[in-house]
mmCIF file of C-alpha atoms and ligand atoms in Angstrom:
data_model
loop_
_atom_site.group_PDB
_atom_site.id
_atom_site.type_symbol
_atom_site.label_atom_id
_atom_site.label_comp_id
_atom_site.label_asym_id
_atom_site.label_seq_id
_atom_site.Cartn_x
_atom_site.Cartn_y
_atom_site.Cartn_z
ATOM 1 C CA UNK V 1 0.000 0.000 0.000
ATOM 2 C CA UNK V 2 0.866 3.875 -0.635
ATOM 3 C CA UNK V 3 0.638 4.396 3.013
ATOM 4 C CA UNK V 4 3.663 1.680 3.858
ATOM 5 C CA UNK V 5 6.027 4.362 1.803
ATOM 6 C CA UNK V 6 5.079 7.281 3.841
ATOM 7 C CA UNK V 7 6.451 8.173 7.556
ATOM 8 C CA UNK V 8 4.333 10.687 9.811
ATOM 9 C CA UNK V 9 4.823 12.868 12.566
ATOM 10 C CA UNK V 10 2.425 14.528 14.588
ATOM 11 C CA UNK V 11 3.727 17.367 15.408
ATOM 12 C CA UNK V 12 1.354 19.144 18.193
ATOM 13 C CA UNK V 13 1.977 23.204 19.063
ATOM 14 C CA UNK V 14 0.291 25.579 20.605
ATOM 15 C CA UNK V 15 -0.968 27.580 17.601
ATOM 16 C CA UNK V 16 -3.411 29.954 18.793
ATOM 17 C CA UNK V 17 -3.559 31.548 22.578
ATOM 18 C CA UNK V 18 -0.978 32.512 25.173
ATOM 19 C CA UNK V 19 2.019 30.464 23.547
ATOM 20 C CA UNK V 20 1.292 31.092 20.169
ATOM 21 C CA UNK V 21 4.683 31.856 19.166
ATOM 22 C CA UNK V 22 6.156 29.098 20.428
ATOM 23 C CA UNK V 23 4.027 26.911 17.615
ATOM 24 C CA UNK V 24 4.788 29.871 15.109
ATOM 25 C CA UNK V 25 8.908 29.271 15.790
ATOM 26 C CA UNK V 26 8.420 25.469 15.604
ATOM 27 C CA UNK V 27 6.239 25.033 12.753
ATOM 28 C CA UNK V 28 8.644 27.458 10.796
ATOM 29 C CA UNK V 29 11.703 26.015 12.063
ATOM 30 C CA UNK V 30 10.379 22.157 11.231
ATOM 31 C CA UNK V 31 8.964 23.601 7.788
ATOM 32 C CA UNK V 32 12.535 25.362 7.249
ATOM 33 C CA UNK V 33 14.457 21.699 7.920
ATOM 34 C CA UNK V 34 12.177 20.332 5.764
ATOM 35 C CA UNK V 35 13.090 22.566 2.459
ATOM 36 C CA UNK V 36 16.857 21.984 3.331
ATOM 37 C CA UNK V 37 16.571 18.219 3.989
ATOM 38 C CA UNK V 38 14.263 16.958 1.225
ATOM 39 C CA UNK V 39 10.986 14.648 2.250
ATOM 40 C CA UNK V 40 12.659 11.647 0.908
ATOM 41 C CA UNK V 41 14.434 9.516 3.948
ATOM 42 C CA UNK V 42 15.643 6.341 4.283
ATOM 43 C CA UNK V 43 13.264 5.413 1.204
ATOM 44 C CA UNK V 44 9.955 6.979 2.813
ATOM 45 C CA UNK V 45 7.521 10.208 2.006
ATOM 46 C CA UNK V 46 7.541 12.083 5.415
ATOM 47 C CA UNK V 47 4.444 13.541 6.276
ATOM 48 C CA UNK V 48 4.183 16.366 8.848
ATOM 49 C CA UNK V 49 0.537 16.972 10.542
ATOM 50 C CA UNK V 50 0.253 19.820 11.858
ATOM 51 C CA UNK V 51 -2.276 20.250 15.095
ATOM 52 C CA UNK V 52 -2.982 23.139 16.998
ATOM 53 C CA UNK V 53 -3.940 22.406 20.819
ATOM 54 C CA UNK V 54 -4.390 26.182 21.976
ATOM 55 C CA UNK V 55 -1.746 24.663 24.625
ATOM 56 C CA UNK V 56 -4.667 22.830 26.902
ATOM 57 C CA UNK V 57 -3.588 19.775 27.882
ATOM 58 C CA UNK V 58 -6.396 17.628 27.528
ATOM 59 C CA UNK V 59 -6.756 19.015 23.872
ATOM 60 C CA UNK V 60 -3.126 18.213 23.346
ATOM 61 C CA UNK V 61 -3.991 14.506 24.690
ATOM 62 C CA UNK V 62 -6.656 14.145 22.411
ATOM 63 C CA UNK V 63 -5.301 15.207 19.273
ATOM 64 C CA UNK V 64 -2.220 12.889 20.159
ATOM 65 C CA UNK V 65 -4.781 10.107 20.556
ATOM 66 C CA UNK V 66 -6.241 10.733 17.382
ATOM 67 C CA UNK V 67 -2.925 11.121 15.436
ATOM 68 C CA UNK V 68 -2.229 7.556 16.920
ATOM 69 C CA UNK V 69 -5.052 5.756 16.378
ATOM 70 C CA UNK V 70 -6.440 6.799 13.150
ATOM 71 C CA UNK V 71 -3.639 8.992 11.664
ATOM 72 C CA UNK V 72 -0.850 5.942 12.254
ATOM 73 C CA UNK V 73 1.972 8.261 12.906
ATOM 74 C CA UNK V 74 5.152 7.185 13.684
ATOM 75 C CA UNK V 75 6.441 9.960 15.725
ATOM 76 C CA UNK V 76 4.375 12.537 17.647
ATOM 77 C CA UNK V 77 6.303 15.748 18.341
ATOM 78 C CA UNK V 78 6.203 19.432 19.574
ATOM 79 C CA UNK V 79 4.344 19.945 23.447
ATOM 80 C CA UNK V 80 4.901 24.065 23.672
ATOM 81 C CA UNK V 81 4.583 23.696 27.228
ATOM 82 C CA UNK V 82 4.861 21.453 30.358
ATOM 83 C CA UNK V 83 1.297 20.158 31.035
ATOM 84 C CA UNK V 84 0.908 19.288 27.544
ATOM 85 C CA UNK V 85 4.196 16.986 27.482
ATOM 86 C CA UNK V 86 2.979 15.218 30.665
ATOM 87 C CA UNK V 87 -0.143 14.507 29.589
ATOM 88 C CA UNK V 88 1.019 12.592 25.921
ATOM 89 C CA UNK V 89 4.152 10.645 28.061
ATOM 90 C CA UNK V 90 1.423 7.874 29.071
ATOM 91 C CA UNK V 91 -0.267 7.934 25.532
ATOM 92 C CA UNK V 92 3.633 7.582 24.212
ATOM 93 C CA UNK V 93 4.424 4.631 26.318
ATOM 94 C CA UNK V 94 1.355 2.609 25.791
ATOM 95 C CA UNK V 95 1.393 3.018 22.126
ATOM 96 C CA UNK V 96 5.086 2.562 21.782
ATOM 97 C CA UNK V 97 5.528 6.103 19.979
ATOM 98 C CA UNK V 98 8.378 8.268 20.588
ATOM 99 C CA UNK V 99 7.745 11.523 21.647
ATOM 100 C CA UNK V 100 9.882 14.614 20.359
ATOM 101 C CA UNK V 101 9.664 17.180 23.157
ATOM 102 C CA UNK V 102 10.650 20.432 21.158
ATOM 103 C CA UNK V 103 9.917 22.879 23.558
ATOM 104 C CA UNK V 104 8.490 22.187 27.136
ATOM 105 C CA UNK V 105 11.754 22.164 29.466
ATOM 106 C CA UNK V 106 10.447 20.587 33.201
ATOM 107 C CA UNK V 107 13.149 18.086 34.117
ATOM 108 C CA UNK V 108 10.969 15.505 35.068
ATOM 109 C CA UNK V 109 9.523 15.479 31.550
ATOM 110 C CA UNK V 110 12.095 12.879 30.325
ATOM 111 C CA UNK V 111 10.858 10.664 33.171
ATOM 112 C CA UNK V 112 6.862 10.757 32.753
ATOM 113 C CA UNK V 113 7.990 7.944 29.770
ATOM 114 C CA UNK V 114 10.515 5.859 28.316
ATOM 115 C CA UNK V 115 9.321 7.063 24.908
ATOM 116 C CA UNK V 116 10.356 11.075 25.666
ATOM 117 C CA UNK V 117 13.056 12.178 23.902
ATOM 118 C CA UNK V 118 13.977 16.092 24.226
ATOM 119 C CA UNK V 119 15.706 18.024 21.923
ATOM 120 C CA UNK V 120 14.928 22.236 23.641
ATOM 121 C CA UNK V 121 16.616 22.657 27.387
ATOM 122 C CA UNK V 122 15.646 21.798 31.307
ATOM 123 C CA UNK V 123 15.708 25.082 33.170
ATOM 124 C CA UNK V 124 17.527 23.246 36.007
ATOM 125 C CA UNK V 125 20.410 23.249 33.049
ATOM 126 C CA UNK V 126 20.450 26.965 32.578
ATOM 127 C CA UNK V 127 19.379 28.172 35.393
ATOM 128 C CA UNK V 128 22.540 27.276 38.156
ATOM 129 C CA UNK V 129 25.276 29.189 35.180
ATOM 130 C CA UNK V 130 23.302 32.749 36.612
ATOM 131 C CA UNK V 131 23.562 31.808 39.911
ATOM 132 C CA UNK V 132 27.549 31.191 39.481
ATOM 133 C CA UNK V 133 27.786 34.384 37.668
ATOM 134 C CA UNK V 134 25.642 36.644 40.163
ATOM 135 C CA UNK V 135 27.490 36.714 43.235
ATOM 136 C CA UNK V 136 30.887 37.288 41.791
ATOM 137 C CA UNK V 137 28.879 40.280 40.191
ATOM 138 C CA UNK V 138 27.718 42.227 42.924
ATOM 139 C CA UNK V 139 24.657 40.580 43.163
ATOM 140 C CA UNK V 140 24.129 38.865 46.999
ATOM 141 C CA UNK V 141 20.351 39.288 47.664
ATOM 142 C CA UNK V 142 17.770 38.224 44.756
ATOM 143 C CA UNK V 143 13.936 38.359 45.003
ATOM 144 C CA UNK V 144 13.314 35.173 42.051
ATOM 145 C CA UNK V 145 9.419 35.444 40.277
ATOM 146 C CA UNK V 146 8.621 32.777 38.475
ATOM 147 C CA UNK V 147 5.528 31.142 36.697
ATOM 148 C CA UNK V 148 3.793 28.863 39.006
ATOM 149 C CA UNK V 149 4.344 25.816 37.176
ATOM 150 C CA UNK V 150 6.822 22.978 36.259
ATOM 151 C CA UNK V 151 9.492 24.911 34.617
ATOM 152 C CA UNK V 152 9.380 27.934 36.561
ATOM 153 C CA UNK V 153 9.489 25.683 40.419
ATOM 154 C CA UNK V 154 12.403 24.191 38.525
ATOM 155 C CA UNK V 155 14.015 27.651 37.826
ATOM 156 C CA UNK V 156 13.272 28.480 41.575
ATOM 157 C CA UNK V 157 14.333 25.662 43.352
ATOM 158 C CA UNK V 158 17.940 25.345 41.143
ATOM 159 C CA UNK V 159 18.861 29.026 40.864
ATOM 160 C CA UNK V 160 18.127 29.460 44.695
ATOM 161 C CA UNK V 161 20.337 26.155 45.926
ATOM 162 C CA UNK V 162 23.079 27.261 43.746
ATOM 163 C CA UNK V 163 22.723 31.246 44.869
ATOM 164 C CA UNK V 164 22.639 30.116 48.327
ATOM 165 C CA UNK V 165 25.469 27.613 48.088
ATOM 166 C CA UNK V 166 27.801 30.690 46.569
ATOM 167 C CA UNK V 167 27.111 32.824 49.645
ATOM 168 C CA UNK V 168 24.005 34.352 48.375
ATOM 169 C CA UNK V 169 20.350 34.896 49.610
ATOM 170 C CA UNK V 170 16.694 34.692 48.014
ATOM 171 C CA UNK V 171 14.770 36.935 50.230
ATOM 172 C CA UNK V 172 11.727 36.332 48.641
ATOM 173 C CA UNK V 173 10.187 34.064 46.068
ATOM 174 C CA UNK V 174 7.353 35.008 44.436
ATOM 175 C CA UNK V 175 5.513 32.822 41.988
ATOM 176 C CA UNK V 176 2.596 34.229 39.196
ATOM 177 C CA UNK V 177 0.048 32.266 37.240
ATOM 178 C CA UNK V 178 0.145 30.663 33.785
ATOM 179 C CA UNK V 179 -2.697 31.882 32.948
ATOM 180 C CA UNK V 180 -3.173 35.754 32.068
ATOM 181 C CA UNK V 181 -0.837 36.525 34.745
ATOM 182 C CA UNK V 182 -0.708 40.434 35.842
ATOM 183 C CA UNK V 183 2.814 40.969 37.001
ATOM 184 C CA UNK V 184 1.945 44.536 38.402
ATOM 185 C CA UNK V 185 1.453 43.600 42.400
ATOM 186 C CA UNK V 186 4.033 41.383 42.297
ATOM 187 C CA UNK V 187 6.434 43.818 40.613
ATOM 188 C CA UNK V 188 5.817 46.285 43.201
ATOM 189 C CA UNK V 189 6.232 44.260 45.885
ATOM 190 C CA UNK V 190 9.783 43.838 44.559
ATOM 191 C CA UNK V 191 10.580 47.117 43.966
ATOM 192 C CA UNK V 192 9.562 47.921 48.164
ATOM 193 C CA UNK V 193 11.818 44.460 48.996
ATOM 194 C CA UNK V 194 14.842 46.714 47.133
ATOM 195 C CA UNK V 195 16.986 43.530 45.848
ATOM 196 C CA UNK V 196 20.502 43.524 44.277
ATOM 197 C CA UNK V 197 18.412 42.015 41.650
ATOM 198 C CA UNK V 198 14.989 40.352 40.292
ATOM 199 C CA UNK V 199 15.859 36.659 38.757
ATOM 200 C CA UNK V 200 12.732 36.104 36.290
ATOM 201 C CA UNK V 201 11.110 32.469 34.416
ATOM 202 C CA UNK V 202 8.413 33.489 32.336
ATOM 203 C CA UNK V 203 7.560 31.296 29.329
ATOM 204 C CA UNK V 204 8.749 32.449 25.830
ATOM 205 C CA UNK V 205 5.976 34.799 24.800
ATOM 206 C CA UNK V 206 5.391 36.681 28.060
ATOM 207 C CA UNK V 207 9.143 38.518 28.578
ATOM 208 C CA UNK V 208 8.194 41.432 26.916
ATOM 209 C CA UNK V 209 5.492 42.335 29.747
ATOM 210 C CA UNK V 210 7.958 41.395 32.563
ATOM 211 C CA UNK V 211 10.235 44.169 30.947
ATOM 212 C CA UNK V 212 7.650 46.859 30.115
ATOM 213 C CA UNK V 213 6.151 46.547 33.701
ATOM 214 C CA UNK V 214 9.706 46.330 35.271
ATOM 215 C CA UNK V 215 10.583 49.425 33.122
ATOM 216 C CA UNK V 216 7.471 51.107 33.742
ATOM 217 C CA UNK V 217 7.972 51.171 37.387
ATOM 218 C CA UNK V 218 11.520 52.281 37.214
ATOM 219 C CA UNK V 219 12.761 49.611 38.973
ATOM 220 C CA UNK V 220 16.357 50.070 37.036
ATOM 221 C CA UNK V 221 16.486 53.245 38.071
ATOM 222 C CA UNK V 222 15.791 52.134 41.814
ATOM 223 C CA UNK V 223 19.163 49.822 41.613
ATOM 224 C CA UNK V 224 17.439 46.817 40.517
ATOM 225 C CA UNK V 225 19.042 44.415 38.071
ATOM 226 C CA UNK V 226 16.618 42.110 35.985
ATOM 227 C CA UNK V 227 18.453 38.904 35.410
ATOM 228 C CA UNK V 228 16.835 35.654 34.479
ATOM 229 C CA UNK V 229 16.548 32.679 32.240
ATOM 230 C CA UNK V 230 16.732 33.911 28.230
ATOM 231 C CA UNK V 231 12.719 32.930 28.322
ATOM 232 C CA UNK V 232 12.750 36.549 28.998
ATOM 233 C CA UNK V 233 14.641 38.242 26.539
ATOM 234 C CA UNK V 234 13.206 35.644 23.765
ATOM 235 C CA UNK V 235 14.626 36.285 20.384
ATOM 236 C CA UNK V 236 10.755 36.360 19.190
ATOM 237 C CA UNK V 237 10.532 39.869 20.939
ATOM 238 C CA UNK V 238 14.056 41.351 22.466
ATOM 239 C CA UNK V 239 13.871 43.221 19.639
ATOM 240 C CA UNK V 240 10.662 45.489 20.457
ATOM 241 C CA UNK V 241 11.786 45.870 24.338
ATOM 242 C CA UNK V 242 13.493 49.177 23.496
ATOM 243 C CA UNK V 243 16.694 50.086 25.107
ATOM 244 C CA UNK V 244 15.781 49.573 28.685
ATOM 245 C CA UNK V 245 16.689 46.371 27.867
ATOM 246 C CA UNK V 246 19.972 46.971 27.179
ATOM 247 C CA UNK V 247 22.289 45.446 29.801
ATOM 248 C CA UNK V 248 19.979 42.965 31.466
ATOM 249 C CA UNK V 249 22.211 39.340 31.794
ATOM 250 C CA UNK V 250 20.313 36.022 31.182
ATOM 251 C CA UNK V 251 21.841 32.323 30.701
ATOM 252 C CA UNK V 252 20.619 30.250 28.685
ATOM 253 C CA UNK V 253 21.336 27.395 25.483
ATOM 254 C CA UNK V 254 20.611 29.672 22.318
ATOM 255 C CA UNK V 255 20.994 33.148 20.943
ATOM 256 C CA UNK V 256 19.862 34.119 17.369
ATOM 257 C CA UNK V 257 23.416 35.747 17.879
ATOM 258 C CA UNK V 258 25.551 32.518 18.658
ATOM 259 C CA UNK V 259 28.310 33.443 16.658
ATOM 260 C CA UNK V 260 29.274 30.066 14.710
ATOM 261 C CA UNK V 261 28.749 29.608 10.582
ATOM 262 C CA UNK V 262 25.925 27.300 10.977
ATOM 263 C CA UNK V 263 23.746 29.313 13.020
ATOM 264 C CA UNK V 264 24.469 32.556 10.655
ATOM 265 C CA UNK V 265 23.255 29.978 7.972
ATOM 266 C CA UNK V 266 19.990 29.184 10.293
ATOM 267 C CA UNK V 267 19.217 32.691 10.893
ATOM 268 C CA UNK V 268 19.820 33.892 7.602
ATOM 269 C CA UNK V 269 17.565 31.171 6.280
ATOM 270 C CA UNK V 270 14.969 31.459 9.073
ATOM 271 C CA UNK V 271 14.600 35.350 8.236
ATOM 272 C CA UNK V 272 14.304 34.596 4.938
ATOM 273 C CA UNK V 273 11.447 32.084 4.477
ATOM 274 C CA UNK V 274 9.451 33.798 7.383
ATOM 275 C CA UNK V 275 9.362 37.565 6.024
ATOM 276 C CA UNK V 276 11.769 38.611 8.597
ATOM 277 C CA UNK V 277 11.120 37.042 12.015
ATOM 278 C CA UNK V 278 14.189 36.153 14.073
ATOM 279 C CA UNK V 279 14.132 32.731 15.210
ATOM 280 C CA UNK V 280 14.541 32.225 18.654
ATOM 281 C CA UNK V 281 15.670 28.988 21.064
ATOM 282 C CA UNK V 282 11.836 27.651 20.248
ATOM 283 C CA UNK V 283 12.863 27.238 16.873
ATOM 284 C CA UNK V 284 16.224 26.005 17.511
ATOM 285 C CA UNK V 285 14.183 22.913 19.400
ATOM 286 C CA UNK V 286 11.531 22.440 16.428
ATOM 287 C CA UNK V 287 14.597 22.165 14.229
ATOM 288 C CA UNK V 288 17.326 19.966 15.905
ATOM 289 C CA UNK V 289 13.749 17.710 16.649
ATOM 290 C CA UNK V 290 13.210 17.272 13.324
ATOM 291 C CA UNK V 291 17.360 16.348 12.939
ATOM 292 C CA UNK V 292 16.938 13.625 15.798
ATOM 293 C CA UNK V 293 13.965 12.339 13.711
ATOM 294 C CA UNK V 294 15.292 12.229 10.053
ATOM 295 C CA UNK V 295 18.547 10.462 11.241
ATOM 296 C CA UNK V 296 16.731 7.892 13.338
ATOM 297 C CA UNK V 297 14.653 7.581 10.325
ATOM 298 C CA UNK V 298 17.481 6.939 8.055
ATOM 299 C CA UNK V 299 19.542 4.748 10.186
ATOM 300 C CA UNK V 300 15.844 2.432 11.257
ATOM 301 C CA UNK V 301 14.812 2.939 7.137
ATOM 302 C CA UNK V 302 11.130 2.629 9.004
ATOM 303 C CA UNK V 303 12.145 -0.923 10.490
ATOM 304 C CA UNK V 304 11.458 -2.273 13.615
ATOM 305 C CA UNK V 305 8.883 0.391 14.406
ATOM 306 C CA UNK V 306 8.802 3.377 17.575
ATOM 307 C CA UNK V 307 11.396 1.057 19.602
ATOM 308 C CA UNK V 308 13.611 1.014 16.852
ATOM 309 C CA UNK V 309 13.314 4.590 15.868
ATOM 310 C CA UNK V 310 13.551 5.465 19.953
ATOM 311 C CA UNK V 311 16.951 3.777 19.842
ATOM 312 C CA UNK V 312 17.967 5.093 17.090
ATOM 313 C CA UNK V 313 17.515 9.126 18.577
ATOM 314 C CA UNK V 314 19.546 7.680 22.141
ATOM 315 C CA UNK V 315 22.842 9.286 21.735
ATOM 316 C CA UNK V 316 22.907 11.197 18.237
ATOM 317 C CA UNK V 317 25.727 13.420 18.215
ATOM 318 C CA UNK V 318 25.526 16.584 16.345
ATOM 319 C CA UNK V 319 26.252 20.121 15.374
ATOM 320 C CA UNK V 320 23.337 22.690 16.124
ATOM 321 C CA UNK V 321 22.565 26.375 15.551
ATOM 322 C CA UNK V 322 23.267 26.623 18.917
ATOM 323 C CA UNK V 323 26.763 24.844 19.105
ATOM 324 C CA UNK V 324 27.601 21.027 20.018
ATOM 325 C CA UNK V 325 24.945 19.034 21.171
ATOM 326 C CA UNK V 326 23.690 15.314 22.651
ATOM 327 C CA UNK V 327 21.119 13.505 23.186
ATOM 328 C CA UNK V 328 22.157 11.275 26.558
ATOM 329 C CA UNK V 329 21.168 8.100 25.754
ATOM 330 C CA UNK V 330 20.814 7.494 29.299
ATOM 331 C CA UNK V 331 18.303 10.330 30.432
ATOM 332 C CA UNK V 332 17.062 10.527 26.522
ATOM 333 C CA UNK V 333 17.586 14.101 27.857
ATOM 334 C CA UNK V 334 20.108 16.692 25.740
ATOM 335 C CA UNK V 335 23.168 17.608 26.623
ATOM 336 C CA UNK V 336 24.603 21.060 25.652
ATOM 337 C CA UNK V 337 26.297 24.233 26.420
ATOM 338 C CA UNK V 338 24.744 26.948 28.495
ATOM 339 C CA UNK V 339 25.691 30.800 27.850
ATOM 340 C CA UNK V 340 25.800 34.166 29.275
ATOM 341 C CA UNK V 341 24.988 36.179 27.639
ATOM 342 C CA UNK V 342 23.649 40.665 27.899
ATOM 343 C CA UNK V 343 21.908 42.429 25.194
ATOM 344 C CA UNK V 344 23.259 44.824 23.383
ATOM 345 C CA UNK V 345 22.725 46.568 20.432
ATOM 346 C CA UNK V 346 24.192 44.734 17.275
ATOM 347 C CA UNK V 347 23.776 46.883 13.754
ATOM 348 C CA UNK V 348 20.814 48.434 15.170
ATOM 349 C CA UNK V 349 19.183 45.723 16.246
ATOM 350 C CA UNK V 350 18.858 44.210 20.336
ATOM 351 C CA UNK V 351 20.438 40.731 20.338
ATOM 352 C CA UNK V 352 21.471 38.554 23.676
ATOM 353 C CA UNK V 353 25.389 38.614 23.000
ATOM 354 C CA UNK V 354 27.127 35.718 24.740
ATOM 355 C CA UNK V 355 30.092 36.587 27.054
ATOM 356 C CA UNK V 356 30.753 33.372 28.587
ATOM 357 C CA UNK V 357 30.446 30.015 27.726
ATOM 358 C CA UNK V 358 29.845 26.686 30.177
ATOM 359 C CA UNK V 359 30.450 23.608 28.355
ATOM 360 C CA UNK V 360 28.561 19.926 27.730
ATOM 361 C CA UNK V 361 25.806 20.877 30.650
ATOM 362 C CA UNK V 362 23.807 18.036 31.362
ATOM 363 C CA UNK V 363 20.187 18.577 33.746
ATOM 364 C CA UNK V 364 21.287 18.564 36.961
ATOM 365 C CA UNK V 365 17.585 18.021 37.821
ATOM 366 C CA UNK V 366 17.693 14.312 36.892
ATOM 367 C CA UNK V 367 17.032 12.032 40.245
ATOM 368 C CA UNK V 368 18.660 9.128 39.119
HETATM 369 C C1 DHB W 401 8.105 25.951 29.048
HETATM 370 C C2 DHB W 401 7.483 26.809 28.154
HETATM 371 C C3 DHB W 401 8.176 27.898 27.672
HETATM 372 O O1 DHB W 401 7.594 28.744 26.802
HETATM 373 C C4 DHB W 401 9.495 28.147 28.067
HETATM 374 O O2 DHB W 401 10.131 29.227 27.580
HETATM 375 C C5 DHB W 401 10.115 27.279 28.954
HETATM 376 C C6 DHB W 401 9.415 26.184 29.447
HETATM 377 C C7 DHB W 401 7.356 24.790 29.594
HETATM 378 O O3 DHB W 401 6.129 24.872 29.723
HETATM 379 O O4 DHB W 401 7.987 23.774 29.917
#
């Protein structure tokens, strides 16, 4: 049959709502890898299906069940945010499907199922590289506000045991909702608490009203230094922040500025195909996904089904926009280099320029 010479994946983003961009970067970046790469591998037609699941995760569930059961795909990919990964993992394990986690970045995602394989960041992994850099920068007492959710109790819990273990203090942590959060009390209460400086996770997509607000209340001026995870100085939108920006520190995996010739290749061809818009570490995910999936692909030639194609993504080795990367075959989890990184101005434009790099990090969040 036609359909034994085709390969699918399902990959599920978060196309309309809150995290929107997030399934804007991905489906560009996957679409992008696509055009370079061809559709032909190891002697199969891949298919991408594309399904938006407003990032609710019982609508992400769904559509995943669907793509499984009457769509046949042989890889399901994407999850834009935590609650969507955790609720495919069982749906992954029972069905035998590996699961391409582009873009949610809880550690514990790699253990809801044997079938997870992650290709974006843990924020355990970028998270303890601020807290080294902090105190040796004149920064002793942090107030850390975080979204109140996987990722951002990750970002907590790491950046304060590693702030703390340096000599450093949280004084207060304050955590804001997913949902339509309204950073304005909280922001005040900071700016009364008088910090060395404010350590931010917000998911990619909400940065831009963590600076405005932060701006707005002239918390700079009052001696307060924003520093945080690059979720907040996303690629998607540093560029509209305006010049209050400038200056504000952030560690994290990927920078549409990363200096190396691939990733001027990436951005160049990014902008390009998607009338301008910088890709950011979103993308960077949705693309190196797609990599882990095409060479499992064409070592498996479709053989042996999702086991075969899981054990063929365990340990791939490779070159990314963002620099050297792996994917542990241990955790399933990557494996990569974590930068600092401030924003600056670069030919007129506000990039995250990296200053320091800290080599092979793997997430220190993993239990066993
Ligand atoms: C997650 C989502 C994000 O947009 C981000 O920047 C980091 C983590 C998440 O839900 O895991």
């Amino acid at each position: 049959a036609a359909q034994d010479n085709v390969f699918k994946i399902g990959l599920i983003l978060p196309m309309t709502g809150q995290q929107a961009t997030t399934g804007r970067q991905i489906e560009a970046a996957a679409r992008l890898y696509m055009a370079q790469n061809g559709d032909m591998v190891g002697g199969k037609k891949v298919q991408l299906i594309i399904k938006d699941d407003t990032s609710l995760p019982d609508v992400t569930r769904r559509l995943a069940q669907e793509l499984v059961v009457n769509e046949k795909v042989n890889v399901l990919a994407g999850m834009g945010i935590t609650p969507s990964a955790m609720a495919t993992a069982p749906l992954a394990t029972q069905s035998k499907t590996p699961l391409v986690v582009m873009a949610a970045a809880t550690s514990s995602i790699t253990e809801a199922s044997p079938y997870v394989v992650r290709t974006s960041f843990t924020l355990p992994q970028v998270s303890v590289a601020l807290a080294d850099w902090a105190p040796k920068n004149g920064i002793k007492k942090v107030v850390t506000l975080v979204s109140d959710y996987g990722p951002g109790i990750d970002a907590e819990k790491y950046f304060n045991q590693r702030l703390t273990f340096n000599g450093g203090q949280v004084t207060e942590a304050l955590r804001v909702p997913l949902r339509n959060p309204d950073f304005a009390p909280f922001l005040q209460k900071v700016r009364d608490a008088k910090p060395d400086a404010l350590f931010v996770f917000v998911p990619s997509g909400a940065g831009a009203a963590v600076m405005k607000q932060f701006l707005e209340r002239g918390m700079d001026k009052a001696g307060i230094k924003l520093i945080g995870t690059g979720d907040v100085t996303d690629d998607d939108q540093l560029n509209d922040m305006g010049d209050g920006a400038l200056g504000v520190v952030t560690s994290h995996h990927y920078s549409a500025a990363h200096p190396s010739p691939m990733n001027k290749k990436f951005v160049e061809a990014f902008e390009k195909a998607n009338k301008g818009l910088r890709p950011n570490f979103m993308a960077v995910g949705g693309y190196d996904g797609m990599r882990v999936i095409y060479e499992a692909l064409k070592t498996t030639k479709g053989a042996g089904g999702g086991d075969a194609l899981l054990a063929a993504m365990k340990g791939q080795i490779f070159e990314s926009p963002r620099g050297k990367v792996f994917i542990d075959a241990q955790t399933r989890d990557i494996v990569q280099d974590v930068y600092l990184r401030k924003v600056e101005r670069v030919n007129g434009q506000l990039y995250n320029v990296e200053f320091d790099v800290i080599k092979d990090v793997k997430d220190p969040g993993k239990t066993k």
